[in-house]
mmCIF file with all atom_site columns, C-alpha atoms in Angstrom:
data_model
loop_
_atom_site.group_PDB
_atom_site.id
_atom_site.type_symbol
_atom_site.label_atom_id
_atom_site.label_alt_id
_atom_site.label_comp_id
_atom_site.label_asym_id
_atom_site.label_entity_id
_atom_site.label_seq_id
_atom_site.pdbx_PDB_ins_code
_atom_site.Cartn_x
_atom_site.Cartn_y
_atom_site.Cartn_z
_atom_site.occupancy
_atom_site.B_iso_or_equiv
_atom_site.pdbx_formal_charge
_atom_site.auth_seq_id
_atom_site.auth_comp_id
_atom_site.auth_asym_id
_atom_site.auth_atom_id
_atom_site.pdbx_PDB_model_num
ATOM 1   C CA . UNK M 1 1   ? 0.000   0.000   0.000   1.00 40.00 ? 54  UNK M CA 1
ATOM 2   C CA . UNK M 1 2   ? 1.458   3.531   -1.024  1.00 45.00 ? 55  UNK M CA 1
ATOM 3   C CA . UNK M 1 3   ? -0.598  5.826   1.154   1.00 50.00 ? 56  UNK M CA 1
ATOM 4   C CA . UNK M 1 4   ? 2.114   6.257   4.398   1.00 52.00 ? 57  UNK M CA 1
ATOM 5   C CA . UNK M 1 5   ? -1.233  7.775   6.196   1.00 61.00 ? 58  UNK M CA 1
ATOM 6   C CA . UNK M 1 6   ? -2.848  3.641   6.161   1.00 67.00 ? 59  UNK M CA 1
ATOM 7   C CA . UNK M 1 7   ? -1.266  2.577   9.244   1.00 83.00 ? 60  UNK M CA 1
ATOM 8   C CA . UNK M 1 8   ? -4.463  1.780   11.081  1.00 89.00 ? 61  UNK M CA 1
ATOM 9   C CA . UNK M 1 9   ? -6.041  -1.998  11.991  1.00 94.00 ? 62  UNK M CA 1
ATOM 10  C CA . UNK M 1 10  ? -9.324  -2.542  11.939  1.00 95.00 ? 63  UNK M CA 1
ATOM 11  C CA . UNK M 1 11  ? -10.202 -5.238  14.964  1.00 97.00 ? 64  UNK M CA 1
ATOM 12  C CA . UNK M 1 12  ? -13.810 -6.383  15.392  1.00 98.00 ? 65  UNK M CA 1
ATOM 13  C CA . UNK M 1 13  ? -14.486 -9.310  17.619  1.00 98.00 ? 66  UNK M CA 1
ATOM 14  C CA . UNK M 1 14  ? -18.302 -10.765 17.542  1.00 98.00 ? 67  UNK M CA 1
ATOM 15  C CA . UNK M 1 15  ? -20.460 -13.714 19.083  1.00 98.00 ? 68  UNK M CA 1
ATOM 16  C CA . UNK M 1 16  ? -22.492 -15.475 16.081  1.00 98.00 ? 69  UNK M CA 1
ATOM 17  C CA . UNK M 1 17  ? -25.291 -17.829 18.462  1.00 97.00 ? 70  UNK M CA 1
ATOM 18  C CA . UNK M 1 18  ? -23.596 -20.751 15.713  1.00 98.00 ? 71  UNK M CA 1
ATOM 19  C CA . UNK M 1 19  ? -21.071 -23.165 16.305  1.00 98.00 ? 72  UNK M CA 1
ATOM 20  C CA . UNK M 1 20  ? -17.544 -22.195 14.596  1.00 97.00 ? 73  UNK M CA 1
ATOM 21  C CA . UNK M 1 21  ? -18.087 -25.090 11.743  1.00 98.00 ? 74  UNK M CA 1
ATOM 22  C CA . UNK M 1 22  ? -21.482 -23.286 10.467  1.00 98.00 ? 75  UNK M CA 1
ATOM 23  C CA . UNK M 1 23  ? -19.807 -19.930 10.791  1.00 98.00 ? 76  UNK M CA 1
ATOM 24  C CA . UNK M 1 24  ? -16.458 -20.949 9.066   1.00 98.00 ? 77  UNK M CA 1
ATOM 25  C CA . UNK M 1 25  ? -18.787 -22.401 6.329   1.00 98.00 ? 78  UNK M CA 1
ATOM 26  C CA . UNK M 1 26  ? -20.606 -19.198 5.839   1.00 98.00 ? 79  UNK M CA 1
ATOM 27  C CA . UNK M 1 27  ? -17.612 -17.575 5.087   1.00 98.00 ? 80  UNK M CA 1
ATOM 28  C CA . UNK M 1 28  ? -16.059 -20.399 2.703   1.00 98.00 ? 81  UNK M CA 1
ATOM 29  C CA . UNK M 1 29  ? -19.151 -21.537 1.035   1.00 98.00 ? 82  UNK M CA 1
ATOM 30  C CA . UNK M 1 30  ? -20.038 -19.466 -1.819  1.00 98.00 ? 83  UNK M CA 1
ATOM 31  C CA . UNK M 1 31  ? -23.594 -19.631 -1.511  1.00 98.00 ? 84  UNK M CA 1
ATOM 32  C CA . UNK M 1 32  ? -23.656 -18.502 1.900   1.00 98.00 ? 85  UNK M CA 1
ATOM 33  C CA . UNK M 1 33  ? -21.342 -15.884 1.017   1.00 98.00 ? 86  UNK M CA 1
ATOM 34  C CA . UNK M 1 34  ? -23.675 -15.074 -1.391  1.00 98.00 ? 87  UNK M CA 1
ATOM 35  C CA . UNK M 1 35  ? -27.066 -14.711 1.167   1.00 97.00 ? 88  UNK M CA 1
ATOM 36  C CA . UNK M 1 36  ? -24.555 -12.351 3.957   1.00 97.00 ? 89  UNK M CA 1
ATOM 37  C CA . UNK M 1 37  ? -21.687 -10.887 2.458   1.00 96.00 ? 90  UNK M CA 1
ATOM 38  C CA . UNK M 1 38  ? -21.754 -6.794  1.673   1.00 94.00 ? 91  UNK M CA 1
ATOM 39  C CA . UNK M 1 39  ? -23.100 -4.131  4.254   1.00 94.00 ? 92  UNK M CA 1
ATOM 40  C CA . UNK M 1 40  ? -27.064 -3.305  3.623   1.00 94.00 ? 93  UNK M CA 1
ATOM 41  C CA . UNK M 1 41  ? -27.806 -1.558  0.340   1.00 95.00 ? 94  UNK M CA 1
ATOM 42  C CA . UNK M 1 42  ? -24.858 -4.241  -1.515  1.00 95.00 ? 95  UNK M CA 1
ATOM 43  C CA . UNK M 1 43  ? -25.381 -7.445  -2.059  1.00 96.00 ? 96  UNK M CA 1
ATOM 44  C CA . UNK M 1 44  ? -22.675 -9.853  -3.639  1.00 97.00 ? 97  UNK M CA 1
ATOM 45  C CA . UNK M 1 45  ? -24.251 -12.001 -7.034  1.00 97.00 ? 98  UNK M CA 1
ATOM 46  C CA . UNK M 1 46  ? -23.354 -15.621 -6.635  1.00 98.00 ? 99  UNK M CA 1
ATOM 47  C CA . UNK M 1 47  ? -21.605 -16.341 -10.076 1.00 97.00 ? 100 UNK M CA 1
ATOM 48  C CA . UNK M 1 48  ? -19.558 -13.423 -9.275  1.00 97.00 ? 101 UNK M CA 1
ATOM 49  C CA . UNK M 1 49  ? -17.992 -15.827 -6.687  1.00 98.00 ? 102 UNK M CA 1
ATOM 50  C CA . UNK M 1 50  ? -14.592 -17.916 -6.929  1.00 98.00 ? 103 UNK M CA 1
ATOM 51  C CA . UNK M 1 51  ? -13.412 -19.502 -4.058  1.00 97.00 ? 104 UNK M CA 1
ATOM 52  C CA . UNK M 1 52  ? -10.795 -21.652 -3.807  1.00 98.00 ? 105 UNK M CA 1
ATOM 53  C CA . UNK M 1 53  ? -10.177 -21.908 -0.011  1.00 98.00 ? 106 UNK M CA 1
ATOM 54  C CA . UNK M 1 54  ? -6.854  -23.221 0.414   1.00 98.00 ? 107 UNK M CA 1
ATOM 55  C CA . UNK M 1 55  ? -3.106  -22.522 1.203   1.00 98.00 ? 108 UNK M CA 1
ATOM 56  C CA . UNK M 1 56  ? -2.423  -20.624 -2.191  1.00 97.00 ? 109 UNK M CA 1
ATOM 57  C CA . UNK M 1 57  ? -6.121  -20.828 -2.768  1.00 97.00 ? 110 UNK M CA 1
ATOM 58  C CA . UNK M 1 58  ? -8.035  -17.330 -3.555  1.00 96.00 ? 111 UNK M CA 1
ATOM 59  C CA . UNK M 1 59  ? -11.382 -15.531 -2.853  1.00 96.00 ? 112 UNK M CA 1
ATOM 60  C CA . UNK M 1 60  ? -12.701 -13.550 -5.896  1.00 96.00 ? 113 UNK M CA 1
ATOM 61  C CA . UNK M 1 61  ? -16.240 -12.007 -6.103  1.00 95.00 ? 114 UNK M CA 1
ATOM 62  C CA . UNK M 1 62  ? -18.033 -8.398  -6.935  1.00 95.00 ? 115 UNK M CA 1
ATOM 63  C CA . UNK M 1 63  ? -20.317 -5.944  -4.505  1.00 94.00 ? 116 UNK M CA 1
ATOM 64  C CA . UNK M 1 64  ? -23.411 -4.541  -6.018  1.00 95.00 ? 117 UNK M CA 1
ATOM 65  C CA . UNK M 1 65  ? -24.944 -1.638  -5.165  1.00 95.00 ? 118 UNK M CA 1
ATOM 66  C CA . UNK M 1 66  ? -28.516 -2.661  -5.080  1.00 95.00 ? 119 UNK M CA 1
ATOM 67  C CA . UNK M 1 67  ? -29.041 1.424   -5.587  1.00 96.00 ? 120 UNK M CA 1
ATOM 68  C CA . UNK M 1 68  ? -26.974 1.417   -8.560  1.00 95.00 ? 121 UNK M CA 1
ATOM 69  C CA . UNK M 1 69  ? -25.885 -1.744  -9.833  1.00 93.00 ? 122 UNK M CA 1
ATOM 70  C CA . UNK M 1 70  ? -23.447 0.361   -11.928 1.00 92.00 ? 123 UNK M CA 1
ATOM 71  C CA . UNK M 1 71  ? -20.837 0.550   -8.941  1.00 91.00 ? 124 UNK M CA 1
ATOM 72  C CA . UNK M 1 72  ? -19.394 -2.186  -8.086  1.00 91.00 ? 125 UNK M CA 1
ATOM 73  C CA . UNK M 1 73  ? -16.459 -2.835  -5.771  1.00 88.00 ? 126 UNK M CA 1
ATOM 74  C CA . UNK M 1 74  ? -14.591 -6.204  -6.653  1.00 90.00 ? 127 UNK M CA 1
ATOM 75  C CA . UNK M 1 75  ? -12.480 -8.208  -4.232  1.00 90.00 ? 128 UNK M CA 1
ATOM 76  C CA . UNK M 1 76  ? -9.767  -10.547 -5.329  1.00 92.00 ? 129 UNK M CA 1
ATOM 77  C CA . UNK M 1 77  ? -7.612  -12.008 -2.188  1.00 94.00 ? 130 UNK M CA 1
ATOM 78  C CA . UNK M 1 78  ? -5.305  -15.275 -1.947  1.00 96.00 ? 131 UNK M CA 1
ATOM 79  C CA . UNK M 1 79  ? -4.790  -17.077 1.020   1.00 97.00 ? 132 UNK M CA 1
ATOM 80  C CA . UNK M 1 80  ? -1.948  -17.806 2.576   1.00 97.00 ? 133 UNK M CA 1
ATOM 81  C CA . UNK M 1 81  ? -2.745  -19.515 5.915   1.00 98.00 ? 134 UNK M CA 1
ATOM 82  C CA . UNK M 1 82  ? -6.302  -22.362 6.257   1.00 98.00 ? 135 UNK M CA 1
ATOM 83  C CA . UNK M 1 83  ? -7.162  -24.400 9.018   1.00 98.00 ? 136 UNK M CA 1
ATOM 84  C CA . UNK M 1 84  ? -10.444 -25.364 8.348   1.00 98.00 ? 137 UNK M CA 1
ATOM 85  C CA . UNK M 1 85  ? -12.786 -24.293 11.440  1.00 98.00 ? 138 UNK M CA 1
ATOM 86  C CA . UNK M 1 86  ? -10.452 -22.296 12.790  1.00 98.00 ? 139 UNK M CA 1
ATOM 87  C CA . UNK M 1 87  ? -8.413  -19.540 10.904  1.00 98.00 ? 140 UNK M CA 1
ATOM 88  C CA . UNK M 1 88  ? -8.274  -17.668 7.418   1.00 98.00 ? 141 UNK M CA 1
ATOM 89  C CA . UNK M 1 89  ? -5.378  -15.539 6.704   1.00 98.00 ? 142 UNK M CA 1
ATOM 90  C CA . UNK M 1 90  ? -4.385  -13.952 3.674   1.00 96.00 ? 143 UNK M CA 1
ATOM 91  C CA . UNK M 1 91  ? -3.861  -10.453 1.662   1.00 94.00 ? 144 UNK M CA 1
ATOM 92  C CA . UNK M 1 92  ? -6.828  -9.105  -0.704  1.00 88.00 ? 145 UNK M CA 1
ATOM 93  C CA . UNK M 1 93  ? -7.246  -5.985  -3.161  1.00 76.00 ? 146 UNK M CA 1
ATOM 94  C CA . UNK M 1 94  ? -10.211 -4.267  -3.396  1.00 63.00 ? 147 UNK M CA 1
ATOM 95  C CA . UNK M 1 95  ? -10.995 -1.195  -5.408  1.00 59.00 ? 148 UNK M CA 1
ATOM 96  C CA . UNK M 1 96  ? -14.728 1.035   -5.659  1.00 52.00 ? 149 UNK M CA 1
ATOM 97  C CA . UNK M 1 97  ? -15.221 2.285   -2.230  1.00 50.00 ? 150 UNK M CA 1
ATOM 98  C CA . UNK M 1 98  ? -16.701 5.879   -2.500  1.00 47.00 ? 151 UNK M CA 1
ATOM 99  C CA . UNK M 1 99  ? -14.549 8.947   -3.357  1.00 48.00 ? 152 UNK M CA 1
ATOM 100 C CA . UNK M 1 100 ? -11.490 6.235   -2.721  1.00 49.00 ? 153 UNK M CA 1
ATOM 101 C CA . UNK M 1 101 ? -8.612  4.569   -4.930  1.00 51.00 ? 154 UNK M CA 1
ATOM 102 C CA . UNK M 1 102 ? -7.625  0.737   -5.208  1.00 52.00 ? 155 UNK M CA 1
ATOM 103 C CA . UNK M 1 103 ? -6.125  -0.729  -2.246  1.00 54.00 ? 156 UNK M CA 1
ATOM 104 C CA . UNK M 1 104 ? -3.052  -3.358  -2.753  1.00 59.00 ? 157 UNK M CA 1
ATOM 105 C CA . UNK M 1 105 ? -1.888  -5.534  -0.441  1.00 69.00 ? 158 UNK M CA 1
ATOM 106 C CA . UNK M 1 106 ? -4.473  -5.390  2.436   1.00 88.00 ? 159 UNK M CA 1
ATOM 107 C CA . UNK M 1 107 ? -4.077  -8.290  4.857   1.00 93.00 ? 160 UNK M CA 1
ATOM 108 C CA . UNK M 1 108 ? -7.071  -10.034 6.516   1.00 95.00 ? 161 UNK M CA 1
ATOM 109 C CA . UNK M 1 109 ? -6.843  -12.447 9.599   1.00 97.00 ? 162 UNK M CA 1
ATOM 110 C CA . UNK M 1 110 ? -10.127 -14.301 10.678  1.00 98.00 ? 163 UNK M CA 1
ATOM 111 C CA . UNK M 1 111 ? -10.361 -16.291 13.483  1.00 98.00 ? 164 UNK M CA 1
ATOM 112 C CA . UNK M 1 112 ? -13.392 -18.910 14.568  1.00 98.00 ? 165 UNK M CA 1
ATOM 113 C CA . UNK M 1 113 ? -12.935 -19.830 18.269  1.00 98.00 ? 166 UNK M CA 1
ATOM 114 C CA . UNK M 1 114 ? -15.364 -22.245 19.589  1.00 98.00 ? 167 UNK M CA 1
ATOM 115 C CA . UNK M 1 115 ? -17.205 -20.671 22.407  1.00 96.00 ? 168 UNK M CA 1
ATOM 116 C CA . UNK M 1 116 ? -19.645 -23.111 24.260  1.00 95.00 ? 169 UNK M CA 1
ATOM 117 C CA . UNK M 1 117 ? -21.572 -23.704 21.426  1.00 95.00 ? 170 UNK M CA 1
ATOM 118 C CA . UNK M 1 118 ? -21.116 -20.123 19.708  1.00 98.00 ? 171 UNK M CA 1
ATOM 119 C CA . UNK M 1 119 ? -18.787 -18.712 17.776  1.00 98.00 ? 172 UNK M CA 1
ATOM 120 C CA . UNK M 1 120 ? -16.442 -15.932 18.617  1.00 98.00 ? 173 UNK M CA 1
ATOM 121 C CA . UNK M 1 121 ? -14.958 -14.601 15.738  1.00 98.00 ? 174 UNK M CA 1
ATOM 122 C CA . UNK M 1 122 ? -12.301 -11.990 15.411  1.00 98.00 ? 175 UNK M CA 1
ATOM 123 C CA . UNK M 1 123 ? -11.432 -9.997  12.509  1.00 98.00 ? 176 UNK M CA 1
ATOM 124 C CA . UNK M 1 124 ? -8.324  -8.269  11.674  1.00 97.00 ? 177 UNK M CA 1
ATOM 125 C CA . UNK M 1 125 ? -7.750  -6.073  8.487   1.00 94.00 ? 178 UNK M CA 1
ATOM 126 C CA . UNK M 1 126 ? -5.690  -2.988  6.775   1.00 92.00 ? 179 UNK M CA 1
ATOM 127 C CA . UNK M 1 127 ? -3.800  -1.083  7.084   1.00 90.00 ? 180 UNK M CA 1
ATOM 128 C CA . UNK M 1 128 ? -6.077  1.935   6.606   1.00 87.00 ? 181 UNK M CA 1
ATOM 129 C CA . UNK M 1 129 ? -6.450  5.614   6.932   1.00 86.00 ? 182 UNK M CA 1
ATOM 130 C CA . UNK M 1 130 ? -8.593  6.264   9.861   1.00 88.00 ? 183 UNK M CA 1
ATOM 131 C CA . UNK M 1 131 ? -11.169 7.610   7.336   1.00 87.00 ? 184 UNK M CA 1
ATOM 132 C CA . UNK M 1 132 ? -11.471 4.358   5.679   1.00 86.00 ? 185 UNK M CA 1
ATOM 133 C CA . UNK M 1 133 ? -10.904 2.054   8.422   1.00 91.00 ? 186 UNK M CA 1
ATOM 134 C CA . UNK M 1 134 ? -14.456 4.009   10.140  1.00 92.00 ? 187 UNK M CA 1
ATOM 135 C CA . UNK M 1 135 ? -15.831 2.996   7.089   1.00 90.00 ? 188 UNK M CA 1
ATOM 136 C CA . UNK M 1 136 ? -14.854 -0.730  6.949   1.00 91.00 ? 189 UNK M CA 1
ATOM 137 C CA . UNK M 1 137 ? -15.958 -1.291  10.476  1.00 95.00 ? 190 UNK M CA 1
ATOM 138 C CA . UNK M 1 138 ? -19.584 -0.229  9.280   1.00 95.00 ? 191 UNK M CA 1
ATOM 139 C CA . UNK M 1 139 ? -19.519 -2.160  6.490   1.00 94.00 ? 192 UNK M CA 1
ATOM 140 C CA . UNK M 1 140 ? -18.420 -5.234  8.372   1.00 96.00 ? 193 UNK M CA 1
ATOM 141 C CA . UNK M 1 141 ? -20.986 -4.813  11.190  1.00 97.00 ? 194 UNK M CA 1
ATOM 142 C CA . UNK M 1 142 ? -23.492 -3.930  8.363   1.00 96.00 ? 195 UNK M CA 1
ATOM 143 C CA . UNK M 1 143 ? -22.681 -7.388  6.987   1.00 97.00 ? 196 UNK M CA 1
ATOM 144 C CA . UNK M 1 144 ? -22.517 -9.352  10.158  1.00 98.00 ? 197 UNK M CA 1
ATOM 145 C CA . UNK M 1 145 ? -25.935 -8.181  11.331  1.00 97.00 ? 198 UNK M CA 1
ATOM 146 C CA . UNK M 1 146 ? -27.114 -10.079 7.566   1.00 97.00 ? 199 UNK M CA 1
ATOM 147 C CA . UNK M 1 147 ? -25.015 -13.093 8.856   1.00 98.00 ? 200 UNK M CA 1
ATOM 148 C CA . UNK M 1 148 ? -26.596 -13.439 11.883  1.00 97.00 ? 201 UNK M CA 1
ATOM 149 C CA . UNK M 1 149 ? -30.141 -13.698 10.236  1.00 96.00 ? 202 UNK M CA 1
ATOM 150 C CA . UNK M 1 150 ? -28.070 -15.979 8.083   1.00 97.00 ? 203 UNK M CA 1
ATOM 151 C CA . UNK M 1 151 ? -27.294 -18.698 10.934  1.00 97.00 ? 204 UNK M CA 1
ATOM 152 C CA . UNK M 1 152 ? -30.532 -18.225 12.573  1.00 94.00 ? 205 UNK M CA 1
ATOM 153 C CA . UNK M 1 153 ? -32.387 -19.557 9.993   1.00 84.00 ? 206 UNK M CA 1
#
């Protein structure tokens, strides 16, 4: 990343009422990813979707404004650390969030810790401006709140 103003890391830690193997699935099965992934008003169409969820392995898909399906914001990451149930690691570019240029290089740790039953899931992502990293945090929140009417059902 070029911008020497992205040095902040966006940390969100949630409870999903799901055990870790339903929540880990949501995120590596690309019809779930489909139903939850984008913050309200985006939605992510499933042949848009590539995963490949391994060491080496890479996640590909598009957002959607459902506003304007004109702007899109397309994600292309490659892992680079999977244990199944427990931990995806790996670096992603993204580019189309408003008023803002392509990101390279962004790393992304999530982790699935079994907790009685639920899932305690922490998320770690950036670097990013302070700006941006306000905005990510809504978005992911957005997009977790669709994920846990997701596992409920």
């Amino acid at each position: 990343m070029t911008n020497p103003t992205a040095d902040k890391e966006l940390v969100i830690t949630r409870i999903f009422d799901a055990p870790r193997e339903l929540v880990y699935q949501a995120f590596t099965d690309p019809d779930q990813l489909a139903q939850w992934f984008g913050p309200v008003g985006f939605s992510v169409p499933r042949d848009s979707i590539d995963l490949d969820v391994r060491v080496g392995g890479h996640e590909r898909f598009t957002m959607v404004s459902d506003d304007d399906p004109t702007f899109t914001s397309p994600v292309d990451a490659t892992f680079s650390e999977v244990i199944e149930n427990e931990l995806l690691v790996g670096a992603e570019d993204w580019e189309g969030a408003p008023g803002q240029s392509a990101t390279k290089g962004m790393y992304m740790r999530i982790e699935f810790h079994d907790e009685g039953g639920k899932t305690r899931l922490v998320l770690r992502q950036g670097p990013y401006t302070e700006e941006i990293e306000a905005m990510a945090r809504e978005g992911w929140n957005s997009s977790f709140t669709k994920l846990d009417t997701l596992l409920s059902d």
